[in-house]
Coordinates of C-alpha atoms in Angstrom, one line a residue:
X1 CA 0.0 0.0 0.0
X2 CA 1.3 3.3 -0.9
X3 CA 0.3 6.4 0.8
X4 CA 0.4 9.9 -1.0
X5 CA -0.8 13.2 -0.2
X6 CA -0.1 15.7 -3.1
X7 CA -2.6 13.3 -5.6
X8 CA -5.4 11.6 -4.4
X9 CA -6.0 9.9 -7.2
X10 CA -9.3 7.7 -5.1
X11 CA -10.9 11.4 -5.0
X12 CA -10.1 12.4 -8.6
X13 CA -11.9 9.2 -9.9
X14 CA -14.8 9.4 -7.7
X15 CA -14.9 13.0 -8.5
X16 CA -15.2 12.2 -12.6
X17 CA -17.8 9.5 -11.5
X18 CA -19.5 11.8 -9.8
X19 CA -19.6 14.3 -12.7
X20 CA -20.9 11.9 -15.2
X21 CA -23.7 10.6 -12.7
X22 CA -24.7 14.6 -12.6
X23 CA -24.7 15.4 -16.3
X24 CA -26.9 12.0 -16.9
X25 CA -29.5 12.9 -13.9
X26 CA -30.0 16.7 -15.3
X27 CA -30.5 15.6 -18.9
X28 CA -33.1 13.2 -17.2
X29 CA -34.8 15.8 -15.2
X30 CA -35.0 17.9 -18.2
X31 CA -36.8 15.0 -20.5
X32 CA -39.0 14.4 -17.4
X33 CA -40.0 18.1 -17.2
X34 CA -40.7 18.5 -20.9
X35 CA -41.9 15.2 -21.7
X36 CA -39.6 15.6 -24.7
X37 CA -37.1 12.8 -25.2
X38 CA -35.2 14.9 -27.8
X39 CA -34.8 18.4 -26.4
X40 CA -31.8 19.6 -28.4
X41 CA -30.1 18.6 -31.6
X42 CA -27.1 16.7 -29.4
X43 CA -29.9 14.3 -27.7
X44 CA -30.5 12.5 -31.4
X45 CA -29.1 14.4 -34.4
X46 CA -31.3 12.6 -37.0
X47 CA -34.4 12.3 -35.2
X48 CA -34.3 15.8 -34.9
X49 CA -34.1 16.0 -38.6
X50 CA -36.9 13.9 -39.2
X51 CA -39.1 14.7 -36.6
X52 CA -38.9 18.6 -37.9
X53 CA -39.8 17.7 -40.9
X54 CA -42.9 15.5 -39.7
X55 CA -43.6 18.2 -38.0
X56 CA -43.8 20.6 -41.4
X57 CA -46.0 18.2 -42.8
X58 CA -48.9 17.8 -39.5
X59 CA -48.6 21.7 -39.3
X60 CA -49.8 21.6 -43.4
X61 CA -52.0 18.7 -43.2
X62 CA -53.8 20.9 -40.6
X63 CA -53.9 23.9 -42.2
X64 CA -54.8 22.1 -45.3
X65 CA -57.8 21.0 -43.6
X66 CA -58.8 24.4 -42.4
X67 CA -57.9 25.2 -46.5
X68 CA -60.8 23.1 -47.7
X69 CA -63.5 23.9 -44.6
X70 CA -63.1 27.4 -46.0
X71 CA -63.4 25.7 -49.7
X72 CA -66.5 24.5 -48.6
X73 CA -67.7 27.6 -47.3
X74 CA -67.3 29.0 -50.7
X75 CA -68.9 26.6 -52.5
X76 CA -72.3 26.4 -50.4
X77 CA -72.1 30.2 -50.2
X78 CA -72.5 29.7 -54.4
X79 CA -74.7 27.2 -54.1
X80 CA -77.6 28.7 -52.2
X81 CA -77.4 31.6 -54.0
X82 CA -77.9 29.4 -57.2
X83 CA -81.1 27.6 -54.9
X84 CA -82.5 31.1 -55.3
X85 CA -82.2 31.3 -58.7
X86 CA -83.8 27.7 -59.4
X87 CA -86.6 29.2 -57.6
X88 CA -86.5 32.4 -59.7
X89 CA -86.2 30.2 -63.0
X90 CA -89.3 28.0 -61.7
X91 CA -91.3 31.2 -61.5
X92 CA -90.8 32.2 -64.9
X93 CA -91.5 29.5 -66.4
X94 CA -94.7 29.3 -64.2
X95 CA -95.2 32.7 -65.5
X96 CA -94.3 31.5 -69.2
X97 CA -97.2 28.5 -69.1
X98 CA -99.8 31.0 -67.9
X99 CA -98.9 33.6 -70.5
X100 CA -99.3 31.1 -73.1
X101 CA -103.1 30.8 -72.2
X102 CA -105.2 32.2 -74.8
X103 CA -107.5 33.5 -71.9
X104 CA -105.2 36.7 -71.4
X105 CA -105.5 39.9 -73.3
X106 CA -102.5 41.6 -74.5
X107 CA -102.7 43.9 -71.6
X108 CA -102.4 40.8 -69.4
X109 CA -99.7 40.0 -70.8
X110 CA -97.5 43.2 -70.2
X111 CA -97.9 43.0 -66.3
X112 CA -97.1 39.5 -66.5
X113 CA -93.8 40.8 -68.6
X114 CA -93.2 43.3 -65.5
X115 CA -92.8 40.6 -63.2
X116 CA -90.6 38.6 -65.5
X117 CA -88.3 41.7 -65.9
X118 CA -87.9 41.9 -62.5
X119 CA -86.8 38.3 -61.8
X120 CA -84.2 38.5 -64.5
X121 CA -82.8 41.7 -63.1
X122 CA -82.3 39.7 -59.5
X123 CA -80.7 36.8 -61.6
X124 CA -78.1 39.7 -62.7
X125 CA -78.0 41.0 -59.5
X126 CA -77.1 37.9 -57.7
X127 CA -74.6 36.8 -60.7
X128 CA -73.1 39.7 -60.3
X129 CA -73.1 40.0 -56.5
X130 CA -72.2 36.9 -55.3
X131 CA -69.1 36.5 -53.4
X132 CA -67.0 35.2 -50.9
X133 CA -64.0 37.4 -49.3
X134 CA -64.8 40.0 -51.9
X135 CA -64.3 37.5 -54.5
X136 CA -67.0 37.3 -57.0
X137 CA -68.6 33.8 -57.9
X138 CA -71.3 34.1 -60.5
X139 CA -70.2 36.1 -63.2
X140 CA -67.8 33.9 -64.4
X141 CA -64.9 35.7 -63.4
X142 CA -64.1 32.5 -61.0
X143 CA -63.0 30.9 -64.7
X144 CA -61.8 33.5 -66.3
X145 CA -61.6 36.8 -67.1
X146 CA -62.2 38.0 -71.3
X147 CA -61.5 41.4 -72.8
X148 CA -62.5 42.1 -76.2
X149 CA -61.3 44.9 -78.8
X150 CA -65.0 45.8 -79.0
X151 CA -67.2 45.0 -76.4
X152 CA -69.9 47.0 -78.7
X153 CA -70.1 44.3 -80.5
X154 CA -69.4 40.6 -79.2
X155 CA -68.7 39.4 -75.9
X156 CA -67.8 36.3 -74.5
X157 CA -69.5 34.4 -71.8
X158 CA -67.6 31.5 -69.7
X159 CA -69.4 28.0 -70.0
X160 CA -66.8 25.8 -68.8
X161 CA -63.4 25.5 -68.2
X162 CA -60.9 27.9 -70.3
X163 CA -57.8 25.6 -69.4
X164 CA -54.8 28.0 -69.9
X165 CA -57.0 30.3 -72.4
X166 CA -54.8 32.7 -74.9
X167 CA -55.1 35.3 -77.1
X168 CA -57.5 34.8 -80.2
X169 CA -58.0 36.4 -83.5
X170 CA -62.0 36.4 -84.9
X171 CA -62.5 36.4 -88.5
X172 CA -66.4 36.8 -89.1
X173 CA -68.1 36.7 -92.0
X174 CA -71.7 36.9 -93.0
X175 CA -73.0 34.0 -95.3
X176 CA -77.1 35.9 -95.5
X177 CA -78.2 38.8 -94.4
X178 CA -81.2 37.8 -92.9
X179 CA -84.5 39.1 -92.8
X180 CA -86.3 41.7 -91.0
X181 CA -89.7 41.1 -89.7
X182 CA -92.9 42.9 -91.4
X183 CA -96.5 43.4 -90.4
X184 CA -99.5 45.1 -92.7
X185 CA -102.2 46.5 -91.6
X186 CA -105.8 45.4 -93.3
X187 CA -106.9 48.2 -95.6
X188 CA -108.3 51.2 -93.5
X189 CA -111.8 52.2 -95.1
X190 CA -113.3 55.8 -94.5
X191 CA -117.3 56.5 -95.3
X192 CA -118.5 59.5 -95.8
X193 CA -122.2 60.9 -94.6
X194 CA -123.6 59.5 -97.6
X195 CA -122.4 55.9 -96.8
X196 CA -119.9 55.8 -100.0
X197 CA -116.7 54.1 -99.4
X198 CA -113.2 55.7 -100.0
X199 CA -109.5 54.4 -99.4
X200 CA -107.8 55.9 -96.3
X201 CA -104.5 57.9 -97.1
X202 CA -101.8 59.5 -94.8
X203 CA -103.7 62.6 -94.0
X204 CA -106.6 60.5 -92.6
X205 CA -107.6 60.8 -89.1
X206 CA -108.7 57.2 -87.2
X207 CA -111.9 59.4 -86.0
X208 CA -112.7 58.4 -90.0
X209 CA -112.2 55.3 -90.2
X210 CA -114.6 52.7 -90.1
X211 CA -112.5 50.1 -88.1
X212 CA -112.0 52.2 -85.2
X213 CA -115.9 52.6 -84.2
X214 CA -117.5 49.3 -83.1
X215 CA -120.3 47.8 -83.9
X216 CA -122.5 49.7 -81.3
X217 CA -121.4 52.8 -82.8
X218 CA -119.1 53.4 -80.2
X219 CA -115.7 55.6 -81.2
X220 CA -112.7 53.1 -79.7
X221 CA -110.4 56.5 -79.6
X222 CA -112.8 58.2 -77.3
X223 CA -109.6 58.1 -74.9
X224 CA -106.6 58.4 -75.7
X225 CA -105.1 55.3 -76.0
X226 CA -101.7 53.3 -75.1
X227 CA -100.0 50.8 -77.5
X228 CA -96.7 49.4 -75.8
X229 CA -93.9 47.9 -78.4
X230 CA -91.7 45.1 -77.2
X231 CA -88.3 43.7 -79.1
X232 CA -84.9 43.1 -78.8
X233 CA -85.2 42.7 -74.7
X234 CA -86.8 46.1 -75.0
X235 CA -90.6 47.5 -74.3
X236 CA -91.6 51.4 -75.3
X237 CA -95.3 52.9 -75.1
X238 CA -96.8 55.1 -77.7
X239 CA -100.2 57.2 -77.3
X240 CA -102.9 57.3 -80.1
X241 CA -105.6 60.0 -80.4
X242 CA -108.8 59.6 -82.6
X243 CA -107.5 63.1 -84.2
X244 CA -104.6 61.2 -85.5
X245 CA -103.6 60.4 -89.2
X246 CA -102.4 57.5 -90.4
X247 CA -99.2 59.5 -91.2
X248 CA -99.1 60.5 -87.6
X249 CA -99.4 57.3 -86.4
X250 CA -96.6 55.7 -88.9
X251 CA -94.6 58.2 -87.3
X252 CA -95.1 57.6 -83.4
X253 CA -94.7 53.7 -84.7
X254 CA -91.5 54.3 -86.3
X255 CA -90.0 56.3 -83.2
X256 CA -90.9 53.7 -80.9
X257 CA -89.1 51.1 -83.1
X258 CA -85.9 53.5 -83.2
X259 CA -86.3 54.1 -78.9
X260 CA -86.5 50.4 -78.9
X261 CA -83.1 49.2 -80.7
X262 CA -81.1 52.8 -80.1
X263 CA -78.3 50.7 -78.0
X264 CA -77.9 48.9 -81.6
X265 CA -76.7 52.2 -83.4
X266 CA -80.2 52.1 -85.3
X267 CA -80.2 56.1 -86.3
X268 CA -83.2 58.3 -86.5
X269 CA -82.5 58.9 -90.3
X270 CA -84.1 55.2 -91.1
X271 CA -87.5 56.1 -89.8
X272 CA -88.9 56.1 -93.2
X273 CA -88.1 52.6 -94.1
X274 CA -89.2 50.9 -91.1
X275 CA -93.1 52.4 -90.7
X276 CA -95.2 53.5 -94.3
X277 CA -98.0 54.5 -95.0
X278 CA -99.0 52.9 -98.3
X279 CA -101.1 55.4 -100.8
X280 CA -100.8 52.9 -104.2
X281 CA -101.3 49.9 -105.5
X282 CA -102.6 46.8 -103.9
X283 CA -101.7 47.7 -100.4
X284 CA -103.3 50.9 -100.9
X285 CA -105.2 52.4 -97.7
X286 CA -102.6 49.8 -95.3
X287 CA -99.6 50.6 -93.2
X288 CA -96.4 48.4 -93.2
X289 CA -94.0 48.1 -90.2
X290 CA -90.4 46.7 -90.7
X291 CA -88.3 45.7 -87.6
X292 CA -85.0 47.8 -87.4
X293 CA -83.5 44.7 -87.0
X294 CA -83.2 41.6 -89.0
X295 CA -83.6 38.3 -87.3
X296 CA -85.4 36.8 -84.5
X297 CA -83.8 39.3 -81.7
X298 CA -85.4 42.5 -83.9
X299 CA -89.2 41.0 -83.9
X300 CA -92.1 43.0 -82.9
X301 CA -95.1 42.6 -80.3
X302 CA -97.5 45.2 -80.0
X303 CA -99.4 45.0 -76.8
X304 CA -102.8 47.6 -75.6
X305 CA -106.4 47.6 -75.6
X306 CA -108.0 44.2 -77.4
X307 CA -110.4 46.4 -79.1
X308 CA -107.8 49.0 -80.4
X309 CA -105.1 46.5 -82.0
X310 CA -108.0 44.4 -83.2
X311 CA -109.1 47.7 -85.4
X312 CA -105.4 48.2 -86.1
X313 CA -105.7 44.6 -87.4
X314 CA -101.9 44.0 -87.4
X315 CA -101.1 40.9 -90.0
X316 CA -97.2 39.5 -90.5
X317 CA -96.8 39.0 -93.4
X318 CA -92.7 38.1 -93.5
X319 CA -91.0 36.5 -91.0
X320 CA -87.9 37.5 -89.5
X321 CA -84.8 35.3 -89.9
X322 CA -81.5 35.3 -88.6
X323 CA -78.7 36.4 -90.1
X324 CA -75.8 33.2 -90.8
X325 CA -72.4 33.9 -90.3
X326 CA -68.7 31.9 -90.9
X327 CA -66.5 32.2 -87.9
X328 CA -62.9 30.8 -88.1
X329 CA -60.8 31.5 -84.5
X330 CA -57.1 31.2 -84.3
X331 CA -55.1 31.5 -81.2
X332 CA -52.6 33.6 -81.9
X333 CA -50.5 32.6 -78.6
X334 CA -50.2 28.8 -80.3
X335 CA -47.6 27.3 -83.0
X336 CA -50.1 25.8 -84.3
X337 CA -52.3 28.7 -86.1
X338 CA -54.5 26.6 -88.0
X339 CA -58.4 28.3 -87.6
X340 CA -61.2 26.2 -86.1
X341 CA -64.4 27.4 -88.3
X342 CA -68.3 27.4 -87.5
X343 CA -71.0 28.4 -88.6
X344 CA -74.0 30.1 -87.2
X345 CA -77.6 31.4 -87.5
X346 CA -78.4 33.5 -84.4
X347 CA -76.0 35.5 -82.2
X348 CA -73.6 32.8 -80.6
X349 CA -71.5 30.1 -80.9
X350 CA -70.5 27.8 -78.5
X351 CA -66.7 26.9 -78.0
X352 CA -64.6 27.6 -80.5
X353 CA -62.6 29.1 -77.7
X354 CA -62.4 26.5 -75.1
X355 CA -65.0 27.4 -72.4
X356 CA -66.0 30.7 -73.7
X357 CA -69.4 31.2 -75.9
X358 CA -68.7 33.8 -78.7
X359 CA -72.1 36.3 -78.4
X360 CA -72.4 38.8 -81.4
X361 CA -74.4 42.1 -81.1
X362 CA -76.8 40.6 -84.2
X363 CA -77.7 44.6 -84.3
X364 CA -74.4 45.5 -85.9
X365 CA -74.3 45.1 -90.2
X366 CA -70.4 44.4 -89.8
X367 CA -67.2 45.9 -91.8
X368 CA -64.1 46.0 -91.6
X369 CA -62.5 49.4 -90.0
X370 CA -59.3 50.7 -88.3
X371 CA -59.5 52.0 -84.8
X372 CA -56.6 54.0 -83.7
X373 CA -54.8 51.2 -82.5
X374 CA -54.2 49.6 -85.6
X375 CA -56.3 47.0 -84.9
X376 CA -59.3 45.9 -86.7
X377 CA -63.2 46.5 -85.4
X378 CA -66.7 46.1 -85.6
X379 CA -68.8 49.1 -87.1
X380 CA -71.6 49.3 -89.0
X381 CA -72.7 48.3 -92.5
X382 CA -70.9 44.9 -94.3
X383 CA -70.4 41.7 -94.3
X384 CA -67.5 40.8 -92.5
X385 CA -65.1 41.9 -89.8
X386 CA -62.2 40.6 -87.4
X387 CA -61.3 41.5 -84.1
X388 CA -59.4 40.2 -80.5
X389 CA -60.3 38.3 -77.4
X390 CA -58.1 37.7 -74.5
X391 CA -59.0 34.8 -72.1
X392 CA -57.5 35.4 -69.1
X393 CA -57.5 32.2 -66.8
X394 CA -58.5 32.6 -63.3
X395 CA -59.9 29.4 -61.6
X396 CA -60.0 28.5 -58.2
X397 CA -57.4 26.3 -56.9
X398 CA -58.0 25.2 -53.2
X399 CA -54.6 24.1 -51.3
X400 CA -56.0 20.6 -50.0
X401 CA -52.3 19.3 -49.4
X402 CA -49.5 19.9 -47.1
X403 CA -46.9 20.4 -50.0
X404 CA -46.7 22.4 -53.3
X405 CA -49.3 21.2 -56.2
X406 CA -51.7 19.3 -54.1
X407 CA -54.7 21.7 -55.2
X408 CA -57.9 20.9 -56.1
X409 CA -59.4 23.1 -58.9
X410 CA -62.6 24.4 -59.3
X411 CA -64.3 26.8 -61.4
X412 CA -67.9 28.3 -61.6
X413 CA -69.6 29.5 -65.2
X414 CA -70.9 32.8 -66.1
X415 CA -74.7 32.5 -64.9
X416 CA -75.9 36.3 -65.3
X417 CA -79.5 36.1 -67.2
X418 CA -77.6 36.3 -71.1
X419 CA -75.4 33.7 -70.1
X420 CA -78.5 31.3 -69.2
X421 CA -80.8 32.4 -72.4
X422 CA -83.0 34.4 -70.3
X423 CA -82.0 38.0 -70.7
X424 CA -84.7 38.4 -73.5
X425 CA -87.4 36.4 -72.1
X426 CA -90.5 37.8 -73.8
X427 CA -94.0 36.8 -72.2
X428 CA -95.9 40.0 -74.2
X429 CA -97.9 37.4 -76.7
X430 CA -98.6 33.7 -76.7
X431 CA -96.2 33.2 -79.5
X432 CA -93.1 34.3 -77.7
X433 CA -94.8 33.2 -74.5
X434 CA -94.8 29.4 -75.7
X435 CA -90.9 30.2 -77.1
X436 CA -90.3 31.6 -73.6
X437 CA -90.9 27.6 -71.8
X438 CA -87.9 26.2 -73.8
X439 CA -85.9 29.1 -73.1
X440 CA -86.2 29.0 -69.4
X441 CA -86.2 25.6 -69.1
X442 CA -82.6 24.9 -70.8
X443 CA -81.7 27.8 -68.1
X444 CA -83.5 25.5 -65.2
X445 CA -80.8 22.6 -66.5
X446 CA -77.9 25.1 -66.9
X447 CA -78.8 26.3 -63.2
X448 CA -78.8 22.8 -62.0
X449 CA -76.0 21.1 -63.9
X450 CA -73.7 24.2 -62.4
X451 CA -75.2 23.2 -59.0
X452 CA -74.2 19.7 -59.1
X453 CA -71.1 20.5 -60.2
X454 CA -70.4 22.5 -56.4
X455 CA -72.2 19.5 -55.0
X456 CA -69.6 17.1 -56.2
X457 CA -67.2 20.0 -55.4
X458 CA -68.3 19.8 -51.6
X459 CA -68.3 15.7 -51.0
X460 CA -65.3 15.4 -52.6
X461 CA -63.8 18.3 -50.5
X462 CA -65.1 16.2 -47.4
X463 CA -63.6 13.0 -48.4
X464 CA -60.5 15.2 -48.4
X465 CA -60.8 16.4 -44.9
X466 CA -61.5 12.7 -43.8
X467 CA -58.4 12.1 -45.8
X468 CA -56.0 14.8 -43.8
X469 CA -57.1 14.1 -40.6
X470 CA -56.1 10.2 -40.8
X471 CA -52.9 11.5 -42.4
X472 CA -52.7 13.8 -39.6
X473 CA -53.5 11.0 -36.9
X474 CA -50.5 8.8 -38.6
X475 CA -48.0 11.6 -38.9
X476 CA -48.4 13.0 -35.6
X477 CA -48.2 9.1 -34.1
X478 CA -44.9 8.6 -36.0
X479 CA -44.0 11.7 -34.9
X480 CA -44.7 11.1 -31.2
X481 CA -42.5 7.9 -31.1
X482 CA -39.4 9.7 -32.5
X483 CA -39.7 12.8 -30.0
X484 CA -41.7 12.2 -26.9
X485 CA -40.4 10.5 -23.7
X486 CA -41.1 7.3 -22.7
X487 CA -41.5 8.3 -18.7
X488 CA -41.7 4.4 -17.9
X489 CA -38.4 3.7 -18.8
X490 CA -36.6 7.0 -18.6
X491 CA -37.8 6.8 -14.7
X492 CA -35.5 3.4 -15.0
X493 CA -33.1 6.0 -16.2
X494 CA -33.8 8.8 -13.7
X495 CA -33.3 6.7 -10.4
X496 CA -30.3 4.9 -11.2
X497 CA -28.7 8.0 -12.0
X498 CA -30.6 9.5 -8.9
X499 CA -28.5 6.0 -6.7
X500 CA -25.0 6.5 -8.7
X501 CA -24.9 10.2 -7.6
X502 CA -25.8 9.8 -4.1
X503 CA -23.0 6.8 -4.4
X504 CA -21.4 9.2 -6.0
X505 CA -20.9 11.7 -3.5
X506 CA -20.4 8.9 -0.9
X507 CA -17.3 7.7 -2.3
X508 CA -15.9 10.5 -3.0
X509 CA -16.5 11.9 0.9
X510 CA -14.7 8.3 2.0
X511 CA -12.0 9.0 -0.9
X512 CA -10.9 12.8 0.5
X513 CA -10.3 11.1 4.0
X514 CA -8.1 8.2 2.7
X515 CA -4.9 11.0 3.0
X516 CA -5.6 11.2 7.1
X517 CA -4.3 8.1 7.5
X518 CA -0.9 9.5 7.0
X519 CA -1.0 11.2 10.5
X520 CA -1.5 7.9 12.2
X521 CA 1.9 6.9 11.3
X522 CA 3.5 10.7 11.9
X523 CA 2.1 10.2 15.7

């Protein structure tokens, strides 16, 4: 046995022992008090690494799912606003079967028309209004958005899905002309005191004429009376007077068929053509009214007192067709600039640009004309013309994922009244009346195929919530094994560090008071 006081090497040894029992119960105390087994990067240099980046994906697999609760949001806040318009749609074409009934007077008619008016307005005003977090649903602008070089003269309305859209060049050109609509009047007969029977001419007043007194001798102009015109998605009154000629009355007719297509550039100067009074040959003693426009959009309805348009006696006698055109599209943003080409008889055409219907204004006789820009536009008088659209892409992606590209898409049509076919809904005669059904109801399907579209929008939006939370639930599990504590075993841990320090400081008391032993052999 050797006995040395400068070193004590016992004390030294139980000293390091001691140091290492320390370090091992702190780092235990600290996982206990955190319940973290991994508490810095030293405790477990990979787990850390993946259990940050589990941790990345449970924060985005739960934000995700707040992503799509909001999606949903969106999609029922479009969806009950298209409820409303079903209901909407369902009255007008309640309205459309009752004005079809020959039981209604003309009259009838028109206050059944005001009531239609007013539902299409609230179709626009809810198409246009619609929106979630300012952004709007209806109007097609959650598709995309289209600019034209003329918006005088076409538009476009979004039907579907534009994909990437582009830029596209429009050649137009008309195949017929079309025909404007005409109606005659029977031949106007004027007796004189004696009885003897004469032809009416311009400068005849209606207090002359035999039609306008009935068979009880009673004079139907007594009154003043109103006549309402109704074409091109348009209604405007006029007032006859028993002191009226025939010329006078050609003239209020022809001013209310100007007032009626004005937004269609139809100029004051044409009044002659459209209303005339005819003074020769076989339709001598008759007035003829054209339609400003040709085509079915330009067709006239005259609506008033049974008794006063029955002595007007109003006859067509042509029929209005449409105009055909030849429309070839190219987009210019493509190599491959090969034109798709239609052809029409009406105002639209449906997808020659992907997911857009091209709508003409029918009103403008096109030609070819410079606008300052170079470019070439739609004015009026010719046969054909050219001009721009830009389809701007702007559908909605929902982020349903917790990394980049797991979107779903979504996009919502343009469903303002001309979009569904019901902007022009006329109900003023049973004619237009019986049209009107179809009409509405091929909106009713629009309306509900849009609708079902959300629909499948929303369940699949909860499958995808079901979806995150399990992937959640997973995550978070594999998460938990990597990073939280065990307490079970690291209280195993905890008290036989807790024994080796008290051992610890033990020894190392007994070990400082091995040197006294010395003095025992110094005494």
């Amino acid at each position: 046995m050797t006995l040395r006081i400068n070193q004590n090497i016992a004390a030294l040894s139980s000293h390091r022992n001691l140091l290492s029992s320390d370090t091992e119960l702190s780092k235990s105390l600290e996982r206990l008090s955190t319940g973290l087994r991994i508490n810095r990067a030293a405790d477990d240099a990979a787990g850390l690494t993946i259990s940050e980046k589990l941790r990345s994906q449970i924060k985005g697999l739960s934000r995700a799912t707040l992503n799509a609760q909001d999606a949903i949001s969106l999609i029922q806040t479009g969806e009950g606003a298209l409820n409303e318009m079903h209901t909407m749609l369902q009255r007008m074409r309640e309205l459309a079967i009752q004005s079809s009934n020959g039981t209604l007077t003309s009259n009838d008619r028109l206050e059944i028309q005001k009531e239609v008016d007013q539902l299409v307005s609230e179709i626009d005003r809810i198409a246009n209004n619609t929106e979630f977090n300012t952004r709007k649903l209806l109007n097609g602008s959650a598709t995309a958005l289209i600019s034209v070089d003329n918006p005088l003269a076409v538009r476009g309305d979004v039907v579907s899905d534009v994909f990437d859209g582009g830029d596209f060049s429009i050649a137009v050109n008309a195949l017929t002309t079309g025909r404007q609509q005409v109606w005659k009047t029977d031949v106007f007969a004027v007796f004189d005191d004696a009885g003897n029977v004469a032809t009416a001419t311009g400068s005849t007043q209606l207090s002359s004429i035999a039609l306008f007194t009935d068979t009880n001798g009673i004079f139907l102009l007594a009154r003043p009376q109103k006549i309402t015109l109704s074409g091109n998605s348009e209604s405007t009154s006029l007032i006859i007077n028993g002191t009226d000629t025939l010329q006078d009355i050609a003239g209020k007719i022809s001013l209310a068929i100007i007032d009626l297509n004005m937004s269609h550039g139809i100029a004051s100067g044409t009044s002659p053509t459209l209303v005339r009074v005819n003074t020769s040959g076989p339709a001598q003693g008759t007035i003829s009214i054209s339609s400003a426009l040709p085509g079915i959009a330009g067709e006239l309805t005259f609506s008033g007192d049974e008794d006063v348009l029955n002595a007007l006696s109003l006859t067509e006698i042509v029929t209005a067709t449409d105009p055909t055109y030849s429309i070839s599209v190219v987009n210019v943003d493509s190599t491959n600039l090969t034109p798709v080409t239609g052809r029409i008889q009406s105002n639209q055409i449906a997808e020659l640009i992907p997911g857009v219907n091209i709508v003409f204004n029918t009103a403008t006789d096109m030609t070819i004309q410079s606008n300052p820009s170079g470019r070439i536009a739609f004015s009026i008088s010719s046969t054909s013309a050219e001009y721009f659209m830009h389809v701007a892409p702007r559908q909605i992606y929902f982020q349903v994922g917790a990394n980049e590209g797991q979107t779903l898409r979504a996009f919502i049509v343009d469903l303002d009244s001309d979009a569904l076919g019901v902007g022009g809904v006329s109900l003023v005669s049973r004619e237009s009346s019986a049209l009107a059904i179809g009409s509405v109801d091929n909106a009713i399907g629009l309306v509900s195929s849009e609708r079902s579209k959300l629909g499948a929008y929303q369940n699949r939006l909860e499958n995808t919530i079901r979806n995150l939370g399990v992937a959640r639930e997973n995550l978070a599990a594999s998460e938990s094994r990597i990073r939280d504590l065990d307490f079970a075993l690291e209280m195993i841990s905890f008290t036989r560090a807790q024994i080796l320090e008290q051992s610890g400081i033990a020894m190392l008391a007994q070990a400082n008071s091995l040197p006294q032993t010395v003095l025992q052999l110094l005494g």
